């Protein structure tokens, strides 16, 4: 198991994260495509190991940097996209994302809570998730530029 960690700061790479992650990606590709010979000290023998990236754990801004998805603005939710529910705060330029309770089960008690959620109940249901084919059709024509610009 390998743990790669980056902590954000004012000089973080932002969307140019690929510059820093490219050595890790190259190693992972080699581990998946070709495999690497390693020595097992317990069995006293060499074997070929293969590996893959199983998952990442990150906060929302890091998710945006890693995926290239915009996690700011009115359509910041990568699940809802154009159907993201938001309100613009009156005395500031902040966007607030609302109606997140529609991800709860239909009869969850939080759906009925009005006092804690702008005096409204939640009756909407979750959108049907896109298939892999539909997602690919949305991104197949994107022009991606890697590296520091």
PDB file of N, CA and C in Angstrom, residues 2-103:
ATOM      1  N   UNK A   2       0.495   2.215  -0.781  1.00  0.00           N
ATOM      2  CA  UNK A   2       1.270   3.440  -0.897  1.00  0.00           C
ATOM      3  C   UNK A   2       0.370   4.611  -0.523  1.00  0.00           C
ATOM      4  N   UNK A   3       0.889   5.558   0.222  1.00  0.00           N
ATOM      5  CA  UNK A   3       0.131   6.738   0.589  1.00  0.00           C
ATOM      6  C   UNK A   3       0.854   7.956   0.042  1.00  0.00           C
ATOM      7  N   UNK A   4       0.193   8.651  -0.844  1.00  0.00           N
ATOM      8  CA  UNK A   4       0.737   9.885  -1.376  1.00  0.00           C
ATOM      9  C   UNK A   4      -0.116  11.018  -0.842  1.00  0.00           C
ATOM     10  N   UNK A   5       0.514  12.024  -0.232  1.00  0.00           N
ATOM     11  CA  UNK A   5      -0.267  13.060   0.410  1.00  0.00           C
ATOM     12  C   UNK A   5       0.291  14.432   0.064  1.00  0.00           C
ATOM     13  N   UNK A   6      -0.625  15.345  -0.192  1.00  0.00           N
ATOM     14  CA  UNK A   6      -0.235  16.728  -0.415  1.00  0.00           C
ATOM     15  C   UNK A   6      -1.090  17.594   0.493  1.00  0.00           C
ATOM     16  N   UNK A   7      -0.483  18.589   1.096  1.00  0.00           N
ATOM     17  CA  UNK A   7      -1.202  19.501   1.961  1.00  0.00           C
ATOM     18  C   UNK A   7      -1.255  20.846   1.264  1.00  0.00           C
ATOM     19  N   UNK A   8      -2.456  21.419   1.202  1.00  0.00           N
ATOM     20  CA  UNK A   8      -2.603  22.672   0.479  1.00  0.00           C
ATOM     21  C   UNK A   8      -1.981  23.829   1.250  1.00  0.00           C
ATOM     22  N   UNK A   9      -1.539  24.799   0.502  1.00  0.00           N
ATOM     23  CA  UNK A   9      -1.013  26.042   1.054  1.00  0.00           C
ATOM     24  C   UNK A   9      -1.147  27.114  -0.031  1.00  0.00           C
ATOM     25  N   UNK A  10      -0.795  28.356   0.253  1.00  0.00           N
ATOM     26  CA  UNK A  10      -0.985  29.404  -0.760  1.00  0.00           C
ATOM     27  C   UNK A  10      -0.240  29.149  -2.078  1.00  0.00           C
ATOM     28  N   UNK A  11       0.836  28.369  -2.052  1.00  0.00           N
ATOM     29  CA  UNK A  11       1.590  28.107  -3.284  1.00  0.00           C
ATOM     30  C   UNK A  11       1.323  26.718  -3.835  1.00  0.00           C
ATOM     31  N   UNK A  12       0.177  26.140  -3.521  1.00  0.00           N
ATOM     32  CA  UNK A  12      -0.140  24.797  -4.010  1.00  0.00           C
ATOM     33  C   UNK A  12      -0.237  24.800  -5.536  1.00  0.00           C
ATOM     34  N   UNK A  13      -0.047  23.662  -6.168  1.00  0.00           N
ATOM     35  CA  UNK A  13      -0.043  23.611  -7.625  1.00  0.00           C
ATOM     36  C   UNK A  13      -1.398  23.836  -8.277  1.00  0.00           C
ATOM     37  N   UNK A  14      -2.491  23.690  -7.529  1.00  0.00           N
ATOM     38  CA  UNK A  14      -3.817  23.897  -8.108  1.00  0.00           C
ATOM     39  C   UNK A  14      -4.082  22.937  -9.249  1.00  0.00           C
ATOM     40  N   UNK A  15      -4.567  23.455 -10.367  1.00  0.00           N
ATOM     41  CA  UNK A  15      -4.913  22.607 -11.502  1.00  0.00           C
ATOM     42  C   UNK A  15      -3.689  22.062 -12.229  1.00  0.00           C
ATOM     43  N   UNK A  16      -2.507  22.524 -11.877  1.00  0.00           N
ATOM     44  CA  UNK A  16      -1.278  22.000 -12.471  1.00  0.00           C
ATOM     45  C   UNK A  16      -0.725  20.836 -11.658  1.00  0.00           C
ATOM     46  N   UNK A  17      -1.576  20.164 -10.914  1.00  0.00           N
ATOM     47  CA  UNK A  17      -1.179  19.053 -10.049  1.00  0.00           C
ATOM     48  C   UNK A  17      -0.543  17.926 -10.848  1.00  0.00           C
ATOM     49  N   UNK A  18      -0.887  17.806 -12.136  1.00  0.00           N
ATOM     50  CA  UNK A  18      -0.356  16.718 -12.963  1.00  0.00           C
ATOM     51  C   UNK A  18       1.162  16.748 -13.038  1.00  0.00           C
ATOM     52  N   UNK A  19       1.772  17.931 -12.927  1.00  0.00           N
ATOM     53  CA  UNK A  19       3.233  18.040 -12.941  1.00  0.00           C
ATOM     54  C   UNK A  19       3.827  17.258 -11.772  1.00  0.00           C
ATOM     55  N   UNK A  20       3.175  17.348 -10.618  1.00  0.00           N
ATOM     56  CA  UNK A  20       3.681  16.689  -9.418  1.00  0.00           C
ATOM     57  C   UNK A  20       3.292  15.218  -9.352  1.00  0.00           C
ATOM     58  N   UNK A  21       2.155  14.879  -9.929  1.00  0.00           N
ATOM     59  CA  UNK A  21       1.682  13.503  -9.854  1.00  0.00           C
ATOM     60  C   UNK A  21       2.172  12.626 -10.999  1.00  0.00           C
ATOM     61  N   UNK A  22       2.762  13.212 -12.042  1.00  0.00           N
ATOM     62  CA  UNK A  22       3.168  12.405 -13.199  1.00  0.00           C
ATOM     63  C   UNK A  22       4.141  11.281 -12.849  1.00  0.00           C
ATOM     64  N   UNK A  23       5.127  11.458 -11.950  1.00  0.00           N
ATOM     65  CA  UNK A  23       5.977  10.306 -11.590  1.00  0.00           C
ATOM     66  C   UNK A  23       5.178   9.183 -10.928  1.00  0.00           C
ATOM     67  N   UNK A  24       4.217   9.537 -10.080  1.00  0.00           N
ATOM     68  CA  UNK A  24       3.370   8.531  -9.444  1.00  0.00           C
ATOM     69  C   UNK A  24       2.532   7.801 -10.494  1.00  0.00           C
ATOM     70  N   UNK A  25       1.967   8.531 -11.432  1.00  0.00           N
ATOM     71  CA  UNK A  25       1.154   7.935 -12.495  1.00  0.00           C
ATOM     72  C   UNK A  25       2.000   6.998 -13.356  1.00  0.00           C
ATOM     73  N   UNK A  26       3.224   7.423 -13.691  1.00  0.00           N
ATOM     74  CA  UNK A  26       4.127   6.564 -14.488  1.00  0.00           C
ATOM     75  C   UNK A  26       4.418   5.263 -13.750  1.00  0.00           C
ATOM     76  N   UNK A  27       4.697   5.352 -12.453  1.00  0.00           N
ATOM     77  CA  UNK A  27       4.969   4.146 -11.664  1.00  0.00           C
ATOM     78  C   UNK A  27       3.751   3.235 -11.605  1.00  0.00           C
ATOM     79  N   UNK A  28       2.576   3.822 -11.422  1.00  0.00           N
ATOM     80  CA  UNK A  28       1.356   3.017 -11.358  1.00  0.00           C
ATOM     81  C   UNK A  28       1.066   2.343 -12.694  1.00  0.00           C
ATOM     82  N   UNK A  29       1.313   3.057 -13.791  1.00  0.00           N
ATOM     83  CA  UNK A  29       1.118   2.441 -15.113  1.00  0.00           C
ATOM     84  C   UNK A  29       2.046   1.252 -15.304  1.00  0.00           C
ATOM     85  N   UNK A  30       3.297   1.416 -14.898  1.00  0.00           N
ATOM     86  CA  UNK A  30       4.256   0.318 -15.031  1.00  0.00           C
ATOM     87  C   UNK A  30       3.838  -0.862 -14.153  1.00  0.00           C
ATOM     88  N   UNK A  31       3.418  -0.572 -12.929  1.00  0.00           N
ATOM     89  CA  UNK A  31       2.987  -1.634 -12.025  1.00  0.00           C
ATOM     90  C   UNK A  31       1.762  -2.368 -12.555  1.00  0.00           C
ATOM     91  N   UNK A  32       0.906  -1.694 -13.292  1.00  0.00           N
ATOM     92  CA  UNK A  32      -0.289  -2.337 -13.818  1.00  0.00           C
ATOM     93  C   UNK A  32       0.011  -3.057 -15.132  1.00  0.00           C
ATOM     94  N   UNK A  33       0.674  -2.386 -16.075  1.00  0.00           N
ATOM     95  CA  UNK A  33       0.904  -2.941 -17.415  1.00  0.00           C
ATOM     96  C   UNK A  33       1.957  -4.048 -17.437  1.00  0.00           C
ATOM     97  N   UNK A  34       3.094  -3.782 -16.828  1.00  0.00           N
ATOM     98  CA  UNK A  34       4.230  -4.702 -16.931  1.00  0.00           C
ATOM     99  C   UNK A  34       4.444  -5.540 -15.675  1.00  0.00           C
ATOM    100  N   UNK A  35       4.172  -4.938 -14.524  1.00  0.00           N
ATOM    101  CA  UNK A  35       4.510  -5.597 -13.276  1.00  0.00           C
ATOM    102  C   UNK A  35       5.985  -5.371 -12.960  1.00  0.00           C
ATOM    103  N   UNK A  36       6.366  -5.639 -11.748  1.00  0.00           N
ATOM    104  CA  UNK A  36       7.745  -5.443 -11.301  1.00  0.00           C
ATOM    105  C   UNK A  36       8.154  -6.665 -10.493  1.00  0.00           C
ATOM    106  N   UNK A  37       9.385  -7.125 -10.705  1.00  0.00           N
ATOM    107  CA  UNK A  37       9.902  -8.243  -9.923  1.00  0.00           C
ATOM    108  C   UNK A  37      10.326  -7.755  -8.547  1.00  0.00           C
ATOM    109  N   UNK A  38       9.835  -8.420  -7.520  1.00  0.00           N
ATOM    110  CA  UNK A  38      10.202  -8.084  -6.144  1.00  0.00           C
ATOM    111  C   UNK A  38      10.606  -9.364  -5.415  1.00  0.00           C
ATOM    112  N   UNK A  39      11.349  -9.194  -4.347  1.00  0.00           N
ATOM    113  CA  UNK A  39      11.832 -10.338  -3.584  1.00  0.00           C
ATOM    114  C   UNK A  39      10.997 -10.506  -2.330  1.00  0.00           C
ATOM    115  N   UNK A  40      10.490 -11.719  -2.106  1.00  0.00           N
ATOM    116  CA  UNK A  40       9.751 -12.069  -0.902  1.00  0.00           C
ATOM    117  C   UNK A  40      10.750 -12.650   0.097  1.00  0.00           C
ATOM    118  N   UNK A  41      11.069 -11.877   1.138  1.00  0.00           N
ATOM    119  CA  UNK A  41      12.065 -12.284   2.115  1.00  0.00           C
ATOM    120  C   UNK A  41      11.634 -13.504   2.922  1.00  0.00           C
ATOM    121  N   UNK A  42      10.360 -13.680   3.152  1.00  0.00           N
ATOM    122  CA  UNK A  42       9.875 -14.811   3.927  1.00  0.00           C
ATOM    123  C   UNK A  42      10.026 -16.113   3.140  1.00  0.00           C
ATOM    124  N   UNK A  43       9.590 -16.098   1.875  1.00  0.00           N
ATOM    125  CA  UNK A  43       9.672 -17.306   1.043  1.00  0.00           C
ATOM    126  C   UNK A  43      11.018 -17.447   0.334  1.00  0.00           C
ATOM    127  N   UNK A  44      11.834 -16.407   0.386  1.00  0.00           N
ATOM    128  CA  UNK A  44      13.152 -16.404  -0.267  1.00  0.00           C
ATOM    129  C   UNK A  44      13.021 -16.646  -1.773  1.00  0.00           C
ATOM    130  N   UNK A  45      12.060 -15.948  -2.389  1.00  0.00           N
ATOM    131  CA  UNK A  45      11.866 -16.091  -3.835  1.00  0.00           C
ATOM    132  C   UNK A  45      11.426 -14.755  -4.436  1.00  0.00           C
ATOM    133  N   UNK A  46      11.626 -14.637  -5.723  1.00  0.00           N
ATOM    134  CA  UNK A  46      11.228 -13.442  -6.461  1.00  0.00           C
ATOM    135  C   UNK A  46       9.898 -13.709  -7.163  1.00  0.00           C
ATOM    136  N   UNK A  47       9.051 -12.689  -7.193  1.00  0.00           N
ATOM    137  CA  UNK A  47       7.773 -12.823  -7.901  1.00  0.00           C
ATOM    138  C   UNK A  47       7.429 -11.487  -8.559  1.00  0.00           C
ATOM    139  N   UNK A  48       6.495 -11.557  -9.493  1.00  0.00           N
ATOM    140  CA  UNK A  48       6.058 -10.344 -10.181  1.00  0.00           C
ATOM    141  C   UNK A  48       4.857  -9.752  -9.446  1.00  0.00           C
ATOM    142  N   UNK A  49       4.952  -8.477  -9.137  1.00  0.00           N
ATOM    143  CA  UNK A  49       3.842  -7.799  -8.460  1.00  0.00           C
ATOM    144  C   UNK A  49       3.209  -6.806  -9.429  1.00  0.00           C
ATOM    145  N   UNK A  50       1.898  -6.712  -9.356  1.00  0.00           N
ATOM    146  CA  UNK A  50       1.137  -5.721 -10.126  1.00  0.00           C
ATOM    147  C   UNK A  50       0.294  -4.926  -9.138  1.00  0.00           C
ATOM    148  N   UNK A  51       0.017  -3.692  -9.486  1.00  0.00           N
ATOM    149  CA  UNK A  51      -0.744  -2.841  -8.573  1.00  0.00           C
ATOM    150  C   UNK A  51      -1.623  -1.886  -9.360  1.00  0.00           C
ATOM    151  N   UNK A  52      -2.597  -1.334  -8.668  1.00  0.00           N
ATOM    152  CA  UNK A  52      -3.486  -0.350  -9.266  1.00  0.00           C
ATOM    153  C   UNK A  52      -3.903   0.664  -8.211  1.00  0.00           C
ATOM    154  N   UNK A  53      -4.362   1.813  -8.669  1.00  0.00           N
ATOM    155  CA  UNK A  53      -4.914   2.817  -7.766  1.00  0.00           C
ATOM    156  C   UNK A  53      -6.354   2.432  -7.502  1.00  0.00           C
ATOM    157  N   UNK A  54      -6.670   2.170  -6.265  1.00  0.00           N
ATOM    158  CA  UNK A  54      -8.006   1.698  -5.904  1.00  0.00           C
ATOM    159  C   UNK A  54      -8.953   2.859  -5.649  1.00  0.00           C
ATOM    160  N   UNK A  55      -8.515   3.825  -4.866  1.00  0.00           N
ATOM    161  CA  UNK A  55      -9.376   4.971  -4.592  1.00  0.00           C
ATOM    162  C   UNK A  55      -8.531   6.126  -4.083  1.00  0.00           C
ATOM    163  N   UNK A  56      -9.128   7.290  -4.068  1.00  0.00           N
ATOM    164  CA  UNK A  56      -8.483   8.458  -3.472  1.00  0.00           C
ATOM    165  C   UNK A  56      -9.427   9.026  -2.426  1.00  0.00           C
ATOM    166  N   UNK A  57      -8.860   9.630  -1.426  1.00  0.00           N
ATOM    167  CA  UNK A  57      -9.640  10.294  -0.387  1.00  0.00           C
ATOM    168  C   UNK A  57      -9.160  11.734  -0.340  1.00  0.00           C
ATOM    169  N   UNK A  58     -10.063  12.656  -0.575  1.00  0.00           N
ATOM    170  CA  UNK A  58      -9.672  14.058  -0.604  1.00  0.00           C
ATOM    171  C   UNK A  58     -10.860  14.952  -0.278  1.00  0.00           C
ATOM    172  N   UNK A  59     -10.565  16.195   0.053  1.00  0.00           N
ATOM    173  CA  UNK A  59     -11.642  17.142   0.278  1.00  0.00           C
ATOM    174  C   UNK A  59     -12.119  17.674  -1.079  1.00  0.00           C
ATOM    175  N   UNK A  60     -13.147  18.513  -1.050  1.00  0.00           N
ATOM    176  CA  UNK A  60     -13.770  18.959  -2.291  1.00  0.00           C
ATOM    177  C   UNK A  60     -12.830  19.799  -3.165  1.00  0.00           C
ATOM    178  N   UNK A  61     -12.061  20.764  -2.606  1.00  0.00           N
ATOM    179  CA  UNK A  61     -11.121  21.505  -3.454  1.00  0.00           C
ATOM    180  C   UNK A  61     -10.063  20.589  -4.087  1.00  0.00           C
ATOM    181  N   UNK A  62      -9.572  19.610  -3.338  1.00  0.00           N
ATOM    182  CA  UNK A  62      -8.588  18.674  -3.900  1.00  0.00           C
ATOM    183  C   UNK A  62      -9.228  17.813  -4.979  1.00  0.00           C
ATOM    184  N   UNK A  63     -10.488  17.441  -4.779  1.00  0.00           N
ATOM    185  CA  UNK A  63     -11.224  16.692  -5.802  1.00  0.00           C
ATOM    186  C   UNK A  63     -11.235  17.480  -7.112  1.00  0.00           C
ATOM    187  N   UNK A  64     -11.488  18.781  -7.011  1.00  0.00           N
ATOM    188  CA  UNK A  64     -11.484  19.629  -8.199  1.00  0.00           C
ATOM    189  C   UNK A  64     -10.134  19.655  -8.884  1.00  0.00           C
ATOM    190  N   UNK A  65      -9.061  19.773  -8.092  1.00  0.00           N
ATOM    191  CA  UNK A  65      -7.711  19.794  -8.669  1.00  0.00           C
ATOM    192  C   UNK A  65      -7.357  18.471  -9.331  1.00  0.00           C
ATOM    193  N   UNK A  66      -7.683  17.360  -8.679  1.00  0.00           N
ATOM    194  CA  UNK A  66      -7.325  16.046  -9.213  1.00  0.00           C
ATOM    195  C   UNK A  66      -8.140  15.668 -10.445  1.00  0.00           C
ATOM    196  N   UNK A  67      -9.410  16.036 -10.453  1.00  0.00           N
ATOM    197  CA  UNK A  67     -10.280  15.621 -11.551  1.00  0.00           C
ATOM    198  C   UNK A  67     -10.354  16.636 -12.677  1.00  0.00           C
ATOM    199  N   UNK A  68      -9.971  17.885 -12.384  1.00  0.00           N
ATOM    200  CA  UNK A  68     -10.112  18.929 -13.378  1.00  0.00           C
ATOM    201  C   UNK A  68     -11.523  19.482 -13.440  1.00  0.00           C
ATOM    202  N   UNK A  69     -12.381  19.070 -12.514  1.00  0.00           N
ATOM    203  CA  UNK A  69     -13.765  19.530 -12.477  1.00  0.00           C
ATOM    204  C   UNK A  69     -13.838  20.835 -11.700  1.00  0.00           C
ATOM    205  N   UNK A  70     -14.642  21.767 -12.152  1.00  0.00           N
ATOM    206  CA  UNK A  70     -14.805  23.029 -11.436  1.00  0.00           C
ATOM    207  C   UNK A  70     -15.696  22.812 -10.231  1.00  0.00           C
ATOM    208  N   UNK A  71     -15.166  23.021  -9.044  1.00  0.00           N
ATOM    209  CA  UNK A  71     -15.939  22.830  -7.821  1.00  0.00           C
ATOM    210  C   UNK A  71     -16.339  24.180  -7.228  1.00  0.00           C
ATOM    211  N   UNK A  72     -16.438  25.180  -8.093  1.00  0.00           N
ATOM    212  CA  UNK A  72     -16.870  26.520  -7.688  1.00  0.00           C
ATOM    213  C   UNK A  72     -17.956  26.966  -8.654  1.00  0.00           C
ATOM    214  N   UNK A  73     -18.711  27.956  -8.239  1.00  0.00           N
ATOM    215  CA  UNK A  73     -19.741  28.486  -9.114  1.00  0.00           C
ATOM    216  C   UNK A  73     -21.084  27.819  -8.891  1.00  0.00           C
ATOM    217  N   UNK A  74     -22.018  28.117  -9.779  1.00  0.00           N
ATOM    218  CA  UNK A  74     -23.395  27.670  -9.580  1.00  0.00           C
ATOM    219  C   UNK A  74     -23.617  26.199  -9.873  1.00  0.00           C
ATOM    220  N   UNK A  75     -22.758  25.577 -10.637  1.00  0.00           N
ATOM    221  CA  UNK A  75     -22.945  24.169 -10.997  1.00  0.00           C
ATOM    222  C   UNK A  75     -21.773  23.330 -10.506  1.00  0.00           C
ATOM    223  N   UNK A  76     -21.444  23.485  -9.230  1.00  0.00           N
ATOM    224  CA  UNK A  76     -20.245  22.871  -8.680  1.00  0.00           C
ATOM    225  C   UNK A  76     -20.385  21.403  -8.325  1.00  0.00           C
ATOM    226  N   UNK A  77     -21.600  20.906  -8.212  1.00  0.00           N
ATOM    227  CA  UNK A  77     -21.774  19.511  -7.808  1.00  0.00           C
ATOM    228  C   UNK A  77     -21.486  18.585  -8.986  1.00  0.00           C
ATOM    229  N   UNK A  78     -20.506  17.684  -8.851  1.00  0.00           N
ATOM    230  CA  UNK A  78     -20.169  16.785  -9.957  1.00  0.00           C
ATOM    231  C   UNK A  78     -21.244  15.737 -10.224  1.00  0.00           C
ATOM    232  N   UNK A  79     -22.162  15.543  -9.296  1.00  0.00           N
ATOM    233  CA  UNK A  79     -23.256  14.602  -9.490  1.00  0.00           C
ATOM    234  C   UNK A  79     -24.427  15.305 -10.178  1.00  0.00           C
ATOM    235  N   UNK A  80     -24.830  16.445  -9.632  1.00  0.00           N
ATOM    236  CA  UNK A  80     -26.012  17.153 -10.139  1.00  0.00           C
ATOM    237  C   UNK A  80     -25.720  17.971 -11.402  1.00  0.00           C
ATOM    238  N   UNK A  81     -24.508  18.461 -11.539  1.00  0.00           N
ATOM    239  CA  UNK A  81     -24.087  19.325 -12.646  1.00  0.00           C
ATOM    240  C   UNK A  81     -25.088  20.451 -12.899  1.00  0.00           C
ATOM    241  N   UNK A  82     -25.770  20.460 -14.043  1.00  0.00           N
ATOM    242  CA  UNK A  82     -26.679  21.553 -14.390  1.00  0.00           C
ATOM    243  C   UNK A  82     -27.876  21.648 -13.447  1.00  0.00           C
ATOM    244  N   UNK A  83     -28.180  20.579 -12.732  1.00  0.00           N
ATOM    245  CA  UNK A  83     -29.320  20.581 -11.813  1.00  0.00           C
ATOM    246  C   UNK A  83     -28.916  20.910 -10.377  1.00  0.00           C
ATOM    247  N   UNK A  84     -27.701  21.443 -10.184  1.00  0.00           N
ATOM    248  CA  UNK A  84     -27.246  21.807  -8.847  1.00  0.00           C
ATOM    249  C   UNK A  84     -28.160  22.886  -8.276  1.00  0.00           C
ATOM    250  N   UNK A  85     -28.618  22.696  -7.050  1.00  0.00           N
ATOM    251  CA  UNK A  85     -29.445  23.691  -6.371  1.00  0.00           C
ATOM    252  C   UNK A  85     -28.542  24.621  -5.578  1.00  0.00           C
ATOM    253  N   UNK A  86     -28.718  25.913  -5.772  1.00  0.00           N
ATOM    254  CA  UNK A  86     -27.873  26.890  -5.089  1.00  0.00           C
ATOM    255  C   UNK A  86     -28.670  28.165  -4.854  1.00  0.00           C
ATOM    256  N   UNK A  87     -28.170  28.971  -3.936  1.00  0.00           N
ATOM    257  CA  UNK A  87     -28.661  30.340  -3.784  1.00  0.00           C
ATOM    258  C   UNK A  87     -27.443  31.251  -3.659  1.00  0.00           C
ATOM    259  N   UNK A  88     -27.579  32.461  -4.149  1.00  0.00           N
ATOM    260  CA  UNK A  88     -26.526  33.462  -4.032  1.00  0.00           C
ATOM    261  C   UNK A  88     -26.856  34.296  -2.802  1.00  0.00           C
ATOM    262  N   UNK A  89     -25.938  34.409  -1.857  1.00  0.00           N
ATOM    263  CA  UNK A  89     -26.202  35.182  -0.652  1.00  0.00           C
ATOM    264  C   UNK A  89     -26.359  36.662  -1.018  1.00  0.00           C
ATOM    265  N   UNK A  90     -27.312  37.319  -0.370  1.00  0.00           N
ATOM    266  CA  UNK A  90     -27.657  38.706  -0.720  1.00  0.00           C
ATOM    267  C   UNK A  90     -26.527  39.690  -0.447  1.00  0.00           C
ATOM    268  N   UNK A  91     -25.881  39.572   0.704  1.00  0.00           N
ATOM    269  CA  UNK A  91     -24.877  40.560   1.105  1.00  0.00           C
ATOM    270  C   UNK A  91     -23.464  39.984   0.987  1.00  0.00           C
ATOM    271  N   UNK A  92     -23.160  39.471  -0.149  1.00  0.00           N
ATOM    272  CA  UNK A  92     -21.845  38.893  -0.388  1.00  0.00           C
ATOM    273  C   UNK A  92     -21.850  38.158  -1.702  1.00  0.00           C
ATOM    274  N   UNK A  93     -20.707  37.677  -2.105  1.00  0.00           N
ATOM    275  CA  UNK A  93     -20.617  36.988  -3.386  1.00  0.00           C
ATOM    276  C   UNK A  93     -20.534  35.480  -3.200  1.00  0.00           C
ATOM    277  N   UNK A  94     -20.950  35.002  -2.066  1.00  0.00           N
ATOM    278  CA  UNK A  94     -20.866  33.567  -1.779  1.00  0.00           C
ATOM    279  C   UNK A  94     -22.033  32.819  -2.407  1.00  0.00           C
ATOM    280  N   UNK A  95     -21.731  31.621  -2.896  1.00  0.00           N
ATOM    281  CA  UNK A  95     -22.760  30.730  -3.400  1.00  0.00           C
ATOM    282  C   UNK A  95     -22.979  29.658  -2.348  1.00  0.00           C
ATOM    283  N   UNK A  96     -24.231  29.393  -2.033  1.00  0.00           N
ATOM    284  CA  UNK A  96     -24.557  28.382  -1.043  1.00  0.00           C
ATOM    285  C   UNK A  96     -25.333  27.267  -1.732  1.00  0.00           C
ATOM    286  N   UNK A  97     -24.909  26.041  -1.498  1.00  0.00           N
ATOM    287  CA  UNK A  97     -25.528  24.890  -2.144  1.00  0.00           C
ATOM    288  C   UNK A  97     -26.586  24.304  -1.223  1.00  0.00           C
ATOM    289  N   UNK A  98     -27.774  24.176  -1.750  1.00  0.00           N
ATOM    290  CA  UNK A  98     -28.908  23.766  -0.938  1.00  0.00           C
ATOM    291  C   UNK A  98     -29.536  22.501  -1.501  1.00  0.00           C
ATOM    292  N   UNK A  99     -30.543  22.054  -0.843  1.00  0.00           N
ATOM    293  CA  UNK A  99     -31.351  20.928  -1.286  1.00  0.00           C
ATOM    294  C   UNK A  99     -30.579  19.609  -1.334  1.00  0.00           C
ATOM    295  N   UNK A 100     -29.520  19.505  -0.532  1.00  0.00           N
ATOM    296  CA  UNK A 100     -28.715  18.285  -0.497  1.00  0.00           C
ATOM    297  C   UNK A 100     -29.440  17.127   0.175  1.00  0.00           C
ATOM    298  N   UNK A 101     -30.565  17.405   0.807  1.00  0.00           N
ATOM    299  CA  UNK A 101     -31.311  16.340   1.478  1.00  0.00           C
ATOM    300  C   UNK A 101     -31.968  15.383   0.490  1.00  0.00           C
ATOM    301  N   UNK A 102     -32.026  15.740  -0.784  1.00  0.00           N
ATOM    302  CA  UNK A 102     -32.661  14.814  -1.736  1.00  0.00           C
ATOM    303  C   UNK A 102     -31.828  13.560  -1.955  1.00  0.00           C
ATOM    304  N   UNK A 103     -30.601  13.531  -1.435  1.00  0.00           N
ATOM    305  CA  UNK A 103     -29.780  12.319  -1.501  1.00  0.00           C
ATOM    306  C   UNK A 103     -30.141  11.322  -0.390  1.00  0.00           C
TER     307      UNK A 103
END
